[in-house]
Amino acid sequence: MEQPIFSTRAHVFQIDPSTKRNWIPAGKHALTVSYFYDATRNVYRIISIGGAKAIINSTVTPNMTFTKTSQKFGQWADSRANTVYGLGFASEQHLTQFAEKFQEVKEAARLAREKSQDGGEFTSPALALASHQVPPSPLVSTNGPGEEKLFRSQSADAPCPTERERLKKMLSEGSVGEVQWEAEFFALQDSNNKLAGALREANAAATQWRQQLEAQRAEAERLRQRVAELEAQAAAEPPSAGEKEVPSQSLEQLEARVQTKDQEIQTLKNQTAGREAADNTEREETQQKVQDLETRNSELERQLRATERSLEEVRAEREHARAEVGRAVQLLDMRLFELSELREGLARLAEAAP
């Protein structure tokens, strides 16, 4: 039985499986992201449901790392799902809380694994094998944000370490900037939708007030016509002494009702006037906010396009640098091969010498 231990809301992203470079948003709105604990299997999972499917279903392991790439964005890699997840939060505080909870869950997963290994329930043959073997040559792994892994020998990195670090920094800044702009763009879209909904509700309330006012006016007009008809009837047919009191009472009652309706109409007019003034002010403020948001959205779209162009340029430079490094590696391999042949020739000469 799984139990939720922490929940928050964030925009969910997933790395593009085809390019391993671009982020793919899970939706236009923020989703609920929760930590769950499975007491049966003694594991922790991060789960986010979007619609009828699970957007995130990631089991936390001790070797996972949650990385903050900006003030409101963080990411982690899930080797079991063969993907990278990204979360864009509404504030830095929410990001910090999620990261702290990630560390707590990661530590709990590590303690659970150590306890399981100490109890003899599970022993990994791969770990035991790795503890008795020495790798033939040290390798260095360089990973850009959302990039596929590229392994090179330390000697191959020697020709241009400064250029490689500069490209890695440019790639990281470009990817982080793109994700940050996308998260802010979706947040502004949410605010825009909320303001549009408030404007629709204000218009609906104003329409309802107008309909009630028209209904009260129609009722008052009907009563006035009824009073006029009774007065005309009383003037055309002089009543007897016994019948004078009944129409007089009915007329007084109708006049009282007309006065009451007039007072209600006046009250509704006053309320409607105040409501319309407040609605007009709120509508103008809402329209101004919507215009500001549209302007902001346009600016963000322009900046996003500029970021994409700069990212393409950085990718082109990276490909060029990769080609240069490849050529350098080939040249180095040729030199090592020549040195090996030279060493073998010297050895043969030494053996042939008297």
Coordinates of C-alpha atoms in Angstrom, one line a residue:
M1 CA 0.0 0.0 0.0
E2 CA 1.5 3.3 -1.1
Q3 CA 1.1 6.5 0.9
P4 CA 1.8 10.0 -0.2
I5 CA 4.4 11.8 2.0
F6 CA 4.8 15.1 0.1
S7 CA 3.0 16.9 -2.7
T8 CA 3.6 20.1 -4.7
R9 CA 2.6 21.6 -8.1
A10 CA 5.0 22.2 -11.0
H11 CA 5.2 22.2 -14.8
V12 CA 6.5 18.8 -15.8
F13 CA 9.0 18.3 -18.7
Q14 CA 10.7 15.3 -20.2
I15 CA 13.7 15.1 -22.4
D16 CA 13.1 14.4 -26.1
P17 CA 14.0 10.7 -26.5
S18 CA 15.0 11.2 -30.2
T19 CA 17.4 14.1 -29.8
K20 CA 18.3 13.9 -26.1
R21 CA 18.5 17.6 -26.2
N22 CA 15.2 19.4 -26.1
W23 CA 12.6 19.5 -23.3
I24 CA 9.0 18.3 -24.1
P25 CA 6.3 19.8 -21.8
A26 CA 3.8 17.3 -20.4
G27 CA 1.0 19.9 -20.6
K28 CA 0.1 23.6 -20.6
H29 CA -0.8 23.7 -16.9
A30 CA 1.0 22.8 -13.7
L31 CA 0.5 19.2 -12.4
T32 CA 0.6 17.7 -8.9
V33 CA 4.0 15.9 -8.2
S34 CA 4.0 13.6 -5.2
Y35 CA 6.4 11.4 -3.2
F36 CA 5.0 8.0 -2.4
Y37 CA 6.3 5.3 0.0
D38 CA 5.6 1.7 -0.8
A39 CA 5.8 -0.1 2.6
T40 CA 5.5 -3.5 0.9
R41 CA 8.6 -3.2 -1.3
N42 CA 10.2 -0.6 0.9
V43 CA 10.8 1.8 -2.0
Y44 CA 10.1 5.5 -2.7
R45 CA 8.6 6.8 -5.9
I46 CA 7.9 10.2 -7.5
I47 CA 4.6 10.1 -9.3
S48 CA 2.6 12.7 -11.3
I49 CA -0.7 12.0 -13.0
G50 CA -1.8 13.9 -16.1
G51 CA -5.3 13.1 -17.2
A52 CA -5.6 9.3 -17.3
K53 CA -1.9 8.4 -17.5
A54 CA 1.2 8.7 -15.3
I55 CA 3.5 11.4 -16.6
I56 CA 6.2 10.6 -14.0
N57 CA 6.7 7.2 -12.3
S58 CA 10.2 7.3 -11.1
T59 CA 11.7 5.0 -8.3
V60 CA 14.2 6.9 -6.2
T61 CA 17.5 5.2 -5.9
P62 CA 20.6 6.2 -3.8
N63 CA 22.6 7.0 -7.0
M64 CA 20.1 9.6 -8.3
T65 CA 20.9 13.3 -8.1
F66 CA 18.5 16.2 -8.3
T67 CA 20.1 19.2 -9.9
K68 CA 18.9 22.8 -9.7
T69 CA 19.6 24.4 -13.1
S70 CA 18.0 27.7 -12.3
Q71 CA 16.1 29.5 -9.5
K72 CA 12.8 27.8 -10.4
F73 CA 13.9 24.7 -12.4
G74 CA 15.4 21.3 -11.5
Q75 CA 16.0 18.0 -13.1
W76 CA 17.0 14.4 -12.4
A77 CA 17.8 11.4 -14.6
D78 CA 16.1 8.0 -14.2
S79 CA 18.2 5.2 -15.7
R80 CA 15.4 2.7 -15.3
A81 CA 13.0 4.7 -17.4
N82 CA 15.9 5.8 -19.7
T83 CA 14.9 9.5 -19.5
V84 CA 15.4 12.8 -17.8
Y85 CA 12.6 14.6 -15.9
G86 CA 12.4 18.4 -15.4
L87 CA 10.2 20.4 -13.1
G88 CA 9.5 24.1 -13.4
F89 CA 8.2 25.6 -10.1
A90 CA 6.3 28.8 -9.4
S91 CA 8.9 30.0 -6.9
E92 CA 12.4 29.2 -5.6
Q93 CA 10.9 28.2 -2.3
H94 CA 8.9 25.4 -3.9
L95 CA 12.0 24.2 -5.7
T96 CA 14.0 24.2 -2.5
Q97 CA 11.3 22.2 -0.6
F98 CA 11.2 19.6 -3.4
A99 CA 15.0 19.3 -3.5
E100 CA 15.3 18.9 0.3
K101 CA 12.6 16.2 0.2
F102 CA 14.5 14.5 -2.7
Q103 CA 17.6 14.3 -0.5
E104 CA 15.6 12.9 2.4
V105 CA 14.0 10.2 0.3
K106 CA 17.3 9.4 -1.4
E107 CA 18.9 9.0 2.1
A108 CA 16.0 6.8 3.2
A109 CA 16.4 4.6 0.1
R110 CA 20.2 4.3 0.7
L111 CA 19.6 3.2 4.3
A112 CA 16.9 0.7 3.1
R113 CA 19.4 -0.8 0.6
E114 CA 22.2 -1.0 3.2
K115 CA 19.9 -2.7 5.6
S116 CA 18.8 -5.2 3.0
Q117 CA 22.4 -6.0 2.1
D118 CA 23.5 -6.4 5.7
G119 CA 20.6 -8.8 6.2
G120 CA 21.9 -11.0 3.4
E121 CA 18.7 -10.6 1.4
F122 CA 20.3 -9.2 -1.7
T123 CA 23.9 -9.0 -2.9
S124 CA 24.8 -7.6 -6.3
P125 CA 27.3 -9.7 -8.2
A126 CA 28.2 -6.7 -10.3
L127 CA 29.3 -4.8 -7.2
A128 CA 31.4 -7.6 -6.0
L129 CA 33.0 -8.0 -9.4
A130 CA 33.7 -4.3 -9.7
S131 CA 35.5 -4.3 -6.3
H132 CA 38.1 -6.8 -7.5
Q133 CA 38.7 -5.4 -10.9
V134 CA 40.7 -2.4 -12.1
P135 CA 39.5 -0.6 -15.2
P136 CA 42.1 -0.7 -18.0
S137 CA 42.1 3.0 -18.6
P138 CA 40.5 6.0 -16.9
L139 CA 37.6 7.5 -18.8
V140 CA 36.0 10.9 -18.4
S141 CA 32.3 11.4 -19.0
T142 CA 31.1 14.8 -20.2
N143 CA 27.3 15.3 -20.1
G144 CA 25.7 18.5 -21.4
P145 CA 22.1 19.3 -20.3
G146 CA 19.9 16.8 -22.1
E147 CA 22.8 15.5 -24.2
E148 CA 23.9 12.0 -25.0
K149 CA 27.0 10.7 -23.2
L150 CA 30.3 11.1 -24.9
F151 CA 33.3 9.1 -23.5
R152 CA 36.9 10.1 -24.3
S153 CA 40.3 9.2 -22.9
Q154 CA 42.0 11.7 -20.7
S155 CA 44.8 12.0 -23.2
A156 CA 42.4 12.9 -26.0
D157 CA 41.1 15.8 -23.9
A158 CA 44.5 17.4 -23.6
P159 CA 44.6 19.3 -26.9
C160 CA 41.7 21.7 -26.1
P161 CA 40.4 21.6 -22.4
T162 CA 39.6 25.4 -22.4
E163 CA 37.5 25.1 -25.6
R164 CA 35.6 22.1 -24.3
E165 CA 34.8 23.8 -21.0
R166 CA 33.6 26.9 -22.8
L167 CA 31.3 24.8 -25.1
K168 CA 29.9 22.9 -22.1
K169 CA 29.1 26.2 -20.3
M170 CA 27.4 27.7 -23.4
L171 CA 25.3 24.5 -23.9
S172 CA 24.3 24.5 -20.2
E173 CA 23.3 28.2 -20.2
G174 CA 21.4 27.9 -23.5
S175 CA 19.4 24.8 -22.3
V176 CA 18.7 26.3 -18.9
G177 CA 17.6 29.6 -20.4
E178 CA 15.2 27.8 -22.9
V179 CA 13.6 25.8 -20.1
Q180 CA 13.2 28.8 -17.8
W181 CA 11.5 30.8 -20.6
E182 CA 9.2 27.9 -21.3
A183 CA 8.2 27.6 -17.7
E184 CA 7.5 31.3 -17.3
F185 CA 5.6 31.3 -20.6
F186 CA 3.3 28.5 -19.3
A187 CA 2.9 30.3 -15.9
L188 CA 1.8 33.5 -17.7
Q189 CA -0.7 31.4 -19.8
D190 CA -2.2 30.2 -16.5
S191 CA -2.5 33.7 -15.2
N192 CA -4.1 34.8 -18.5
N193 CA -6.7 32.1 -18.3
K194 CA -7.6 33.0 -14.8
L195 CA -8.0 36.6 -15.6
A196 CA -10.2 35.7 -18.7
G197 CA -12.4 33.5 -16.4
A198 CA -12.8 36.4 -13.9
L199 CA -13.8 38.7 -16.7
R200 CA -16.4 36.2 -18.0
E201 CA -17.9 35.9 -14.4
A202 CA -18.1 39.7 -14.1
N203 CA -20.0 39.9 -17.4
A204 CA -22.4 37.1 -16.4
A205 CA -23.1 38.8 -13.1
A206 CA -23.8 42.2 -14.8
T207 CA -26.2 40.4 -17.3
Q208 CA -28.1 38.8 -14.4
W209 CA -28.5 42.2 -12.7
R210 CA -29.9 43.7 -15.9
Q211 CA -32.3 40.8 -16.4
Q212 CA -33.7 41.2 -12.8
L213 CA -34.1 45.0 -13.3
E214 CA -36.0 44.5 -16.5
A215 CA -38.3 41.9 -14.8
Q216 CA -39.0 44.4 -12.0
R217 CA -39.8 47.2 -14.5
A218 CA -42.2 44.9 -16.4
E219 CA -44.0 44.0 -13.2
A220 CA -44.3 47.6 -12.1
E221 CA -45.6 48.6 -15.6
R222 CA -48.2 45.8 -15.4
L223 CA -49.4 47.0 -12.0
R224 CA -49.7 50.6 -13.3
Q225 CA -51.8 49.4 -16.2
R226 CA -54.0 47.4 -13.8
V227 CA -54.5 50.5 -11.6
A228 CA -55.4 52.6 -14.6
E229 CA -57.9 50.0 -15.8
L230 CA -59.6 49.9 -12.3
E231 CA -59.7 53.7 -12.1
A232 CA -61.3 53.9 -15.6
Q233 CA -63.8 51.2 -14.7
A234 CA -64.7 53.0 -11.4
A235 CA -65.2 56.3 -13.3
A236 CA -67.4 54.7 -16.0
E237 CA -69.6 52.7 -13.6
P238 CA -70.5 54.6 -10.4
P239 CA -70.7 51.9 -7.7
S240 CA -73.4 51.5 -5.2
A241 CA -72.9 52.5 -1.6
G242 CA -72.2 48.9 -0.6
E243 CA -69.7 48.3 -3.4
K244 CA -67.6 51.5 -2.9
E245 CA -65.5 50.1 0.0
V246 CA -64.3 47.0 -1.8
P247 CA -62.8 48.7 -4.9
S248 CA -61.4 51.4 -2.7
Q249 CA -59.6 48.8 -0.6
S250 CA -58.4 47.0 -3.7
L251 CA -57.2 50.3 -5.2
E252 CA -55.3 51.2 -2.0
Q253 CA -53.7 47.7 -1.9
L254 CA -52.6 48.1 -5.6
E255 CA -51.2 51.5 -4.9
A256 CA -49.3 50.2 -2.0
R257 CA -47.9 47.3 -4.1
V258 CA -47.0 49.8 -6.8
Q259 CA -45.1 51.9 -4.3
T260 CA -43.4 48.9 -2.9
K261 CA -42.3 47.8 -6.4
D262 CA -41.2 51.4 -7.2
Q263 CA -39.0 51.3 -4.1
E264 CA -37.6 47.8 -5.1
I265 CA -36.9 49.2 -8.6
Q266 CA -35.1 52.2 -7.1
T267 CA -33.1 49.9 -4.8
L268 CA -32.2 47.7 -7.7
K269 CA -31.2 50.7 -9.8
N270 CA -28.9 51.9 -7.1
Q271 CA -27.4 48.4 -6.6
T272 CA -27.0 48.0 -10.4
A273 CA -25.4 51.4 -10.8
G274 CA -22.8 50.6 -8.1
R275 CA -22.3 47.1 -9.4
E276 CA -21.9 48.3 -13.0
A277 CA -19.3 50.9 -11.8
A278 CA -17.4 48.3 -9.9
D279 CA -17.7 45.8 -12.8
N280 CA -16.5 48.5 -15.3
T281 CA -13.5 49.3 -13.1
E282 CA -12.7 45.6 -12.6
R283 CA -13.2 44.9 -16.3
E284 CA -10.9 47.7 -17.3
E285 CA -8.2 46.5 -14.9
T286 CA -8.7 42.9 -16.1
Q287 CA -8.4 44.0 -19.8
Q288 CA -5.3 46.0 -19.0
K289 CA -3.8 43.0 -17.2
V290 CA -4.7 40.8 -20.2
Q291 CA -3.0 43.3 -22.6
D292 CA 0.1 43.4 -20.4
L293 CA 0.2 39.6 -20.3
E294 CA -0.2 39.4 -24.1
T295 CA 2.6 41.9 -24.5
R296 CA 4.7 39.9 -22.1
N297 CA 3.9 36.6 -23.9
S298 CA 5.0 38.2 -27.2
E299 CA 8.2 39.4 -25.6
L300 CA 8.8 35.9 -24.2
E301 CA 8.1 34.3 -27.6
R302 CA 10.7 36.6 -29.2
Q303 CA 13.2 35.9 -26.5
L304 CA 12.5 32.2 -26.8
R305 CA 13.1 32.3 -30.6
A306 CA 16.3 34.2 -30.0
T307 CA 17.4 31.6 -27.5
E308 CA 16.7 28.8 -29.9
R309 CA 18.7 30.6 -32.6
S310 CA 21.6 31.0 -30.2
L311 CA 21.3 27.4 -29.1
E312 CA 21.5 26.2 -32.7
E313 CA 24.7 28.3 -33.2
V314 CA 26.1 26.7 -30.0
R315 CA 25.2 23.3 -31.3
A316 CA 26.9 24.0 -34.6
E317 CA 30.0 25.1 -32.7
R318 CA 29.9 22.0 -30.6
E319 CA 29.7 19.8 -33.6
H320 CA 32.7 21.6 -35.1
A321 CA 34.6 21.2 -31.8
R322 CA 33.6 17.5 -31.7
A323 CA 35.0 17.0 -35.2
E324 CA 38.2 18.8 -34.2
V325 CA 38.5 16.6 -31.1
G326 CA 37.9 13.5 -33.3
R327 CA 40.6 14.5 -35.6
A328 CA 42.9 15.1 -32.7
V329 CA 42.1 11.7 -31.2
Q330 CA 42.9 10.1 -34.6
L331 CA 46.1 12.0 -34.8
L332 CA 47.0 10.9 -31.3
D333 CA 46.2 7.3 -32.0
M334 CA 48.5 7.4 -35.1
R335 CA 51.3 8.9 -33.0
L336 CA 50.8 6.3 -30.3
F337 CA 50.9 3.6 -33.0
E338 CA 54.1 5.0 -34.5
L339 CA 55.7 5.2 -31.0
S340 CA 54.7 1.6 -30.4
E341 CA 56.3 0.5 -33.7
L342 CA 59.4 2.6 -32.8
R343 CA 59.6 0.9 -29.4
E344 CA 59.3 -2.5 -30.9
G345 CA 62.1 -1.7 -33.4
L346 CA 64.4 -0.4 -30.7
A347 CA 63.7 -3.6 -28.7
R348 CA 64.6 -5.7 -31.7
L349 CA 67.8 -3.7 -32.2
A350 CA 68.7 -4.1 -28.6
E351 CA 68.2 -7.8 -28.7
A352 CA 70.2 -8.1 -32.0
A353 CA 73.2 -6.0 -30.6
P354 CA 76.2 -8.2 -29.3

